[in-house]
Amino acid sequence: MTIVATDYDAGDNGTVVYEIDAYGNPPAAPNGEYLFKINSNGLIKTNIGNSLDREKIAVYYLPIVAKDKGVEQRRSTATATIKIIDINDQKPQFIDVGYLLISKTDF
């Protein structure tokens, strides 16, 4: 996913870079590492490989800061909504261990 902010100023005042807003409570792993990362061009990627599981958490809200490179830096914030798609990672399971079959002739 790529997020885009526009700044119509010229030069560094119009050059936008992105970061995750640490004060916006970004989703993190138990060890404190952010689950997502964003590069200076706005490309958001997972920070932990393929270990996101839709059965556990289906939607993440990632607070993003866009700021220019001006001397008096201007910034804006937004929230990226990341929906995790389901993959076929679960096998079918029988709930009951045994089943009893009663035919109509037994009545």
Tab-separated table of C-alpha atoms in Angstrom:
chain	number	residue	atom	x	y	z
A	1	MET	CA	0.000	0.000	0.000
A	2	THR	CA	1.270	3.473	-0.818
A	3	ILE	CA	-0.029	6.590	0.875
A	4	VAL	CA	0.246	9.979	-0.865
A	5	ALA	CA	0.135	13.541	0.475
A	6	THR	CA	0.507	16.588	-1.754
A	7	ASP	CA	2.325	19.812	-0.933
A	8	TYR	CA	2.162	22.528	-3.606
A	9	ASP	CA	5.123	24.535	-2.268
A	10	ALA	CA	8.377	24.678	-4.257
A	11	GLY	CA	11.689	22.992	-3.396
A	12	ASP	CA	12.187	21.403	0.011
A	13	ASN	CA	8.997	23.088	1.233
A	14	GLY	CA	7.073	20.897	-1.218
A	15	THR	CA	9.014	17.654	-0.743
A	16	VAL	CA	6.949	15.274	1.399
A	17	VAL	CA	8.322	12.440	3.542
A	18	TYR	CA	6.361	9.987	5.682
A	19	GLU	CA	6.692	8.272	9.033
A	20	ILE	CA	4.588	6.277	11.456
A	21	ASP	CA	3.220	8.487	14.224
A	22	ALA	CA	4.683	6.980	17.402
A	23	TYR	CA	2.231	8.997	19.533
A	24	GLY	CA	-0.763	7.682	17.569
A	25	ASN	CA	-0.574	4.202	19.138
A	26	PRO	CA	0.623	2.244	16.079
A	27	PRO	CA	0.081	-1.538	16.110
A	28	ALA	CA	3.082	-3.313	17.618
A	29	ALA	CA	4.230	-6.824	18.434
A	30	PRO	CA	4.572	-7.913	22.094
A	31	ASN	CA	8.276	-6.998	21.929
A	32	GLY	CA	7.341	-3.402	21.018
A	33	GLU	CA	8.409	-3.624	17.374
A	34	TYR	CA	6.000	-1.916	14.957
A	35	LEU	CA	4.041	-4.374	12.802
A	36	PHE	CA	4.350	-2.045	9.803
A	37	LYS	CA	7.003	0.248	8.379
A	38	ILE	CA	6.770	3.111	5.903
A	39	ASN	CA	9.513	4.460	3.684
A	40	SER	CA	10.068	8.119	2.854
A	41	ASN	CA	8.052	7.692	-0.380
A	42	GLY	CA	4.914	6.481	1.454
A	43	LEU	CA	5.186	2.744	0.756
A	44	ILE	CA	3.775	0.761	3.700
A	45	LYS	CA	5.000	-2.803	4.247
A	46	THR	CA	4.756	-5.351	7.013
A	47	ASN	CA	7.721	-5.313	9.325
A	48	ILE	CA	7.382	-8.933	10.446
A	49	GLY	CA	7.119	-11.028	7.279
A	50	ASN	CA	3.946	-13.044	6.720
A	51	SER	CA	2.884	-13.529	10.332
A	52	LEU	CA	-0.278	-11.381	10.260
A	53	ASP	CA	-3.338	-13.573	10.828
A	54	ARG	CA	-6.813	-12.369	9.845
A	55	GLU	CA	-8.407	-14.827	12.273
A	56	LYS	CA	-6.701	-12.944	15.124
A	57	ILE	CA	-6.880	-9.334	13.858
A	58	ALA	CA	-8.676	-8.445	10.628
A	59	VAL	CA	-8.074	-4.671	10.500
A	60	TYR	CA	-5.199	-2.446	11.604
A	61	TYR	CA	-5.230	1.338	11.909
A	62	LEU	CA	-1.853	2.892	11.210
A	63	PRO	CA	-1.282	6.554	12.155
A	64	ILE	CA	0.820	8.275	9.481
A	65	VAL	CA	2.608	11.642	9.501
A	66	ALA	CA	3.399	13.445	6.251
A	67	LYS	CA	5.836	16.324	6.596
A	68	ASP	CA	7.729	18.571	4.241
A	69	LYS	CA	11.466	19.191	4.299
A	70	GLY	CA	11.154	22.938	4.823
A	71	VAL	CA	13.182	24.824	7.411
A	72	GLU	CA	9.971	25.521	9.318
A	73	GLN	CA	8.637	22.004	8.818
A	74	ARG	CA	4.906	21.582	8.203
A	75	ARG	CA	3.126	18.310	8.905
A	76	SER	CA	-0.198	16.589	8.569
A	77	THR	CA	-1.558	13.315	9.928
A	78	ALA	CA	-3.847	10.630	8.560
A	79	THR	CA	-4.837	7.077	9.432
A	80	ALA	CA	-4.191	4.224	6.997
A	81	THR	CA	-6.738	1.410	7.361
A	82	ILE	CA	-5.149	-1.934	6.563
A	83	LYS	CA	-7.513	-4.866	6.017
A	84	ILE	CA	-5.940	-8.313	6.165
A	85	ILE	CA	-7.246	-10.759	3.573
A	86	ASP	CA	-7.926	-14.349	4.505
A	87	ILE	CA	-5.762	-17.129	3.165
A	88	ASN	CA	-6.467	-20.834	3.317
A	89	ASP	CA	-4.247	-21.533	6.325
A	90	GLN	CA	-6.618	-23.685	8.394
A	91	LYS	CA	-7.434	-27.346	7.833
A	92	PRO	CA	-10.978	-28.714	8.295
A	93	GLN	CA	-11.577	-30.158	11.740
A	94	PHE	CA	-14.270	-32.416	13.166
A	95	ILE	CA	-15.800	-30.896	16.281
A	96	ASP	CA	-16.967	-34.206	17.736
A	97	VAL	CA	-14.634	-37.177	18.033
A	98	GLY	CA	-17.270	-39.816	17.230
A	99	TYR	CA	-20.550	-39.906	15.347
A	100	LEU	CA	-23.508	-42.255	15.731
A	101	LEU	CA	-25.517	-43.227	12.663
A	102	ILE	CA	-29.145	-44.280	13.144
A	103	SER	CA	-30.908	-45.540	10.060
A	104	LYS	CA	-34.663	-45.255	9.465
A	105	THR	CA	-35.035	-49.030	9.727
A	106	ASP	CA	-34.022	-48.853	13.400
A	107	PHE	CA	-37.265	-46.986	14.317
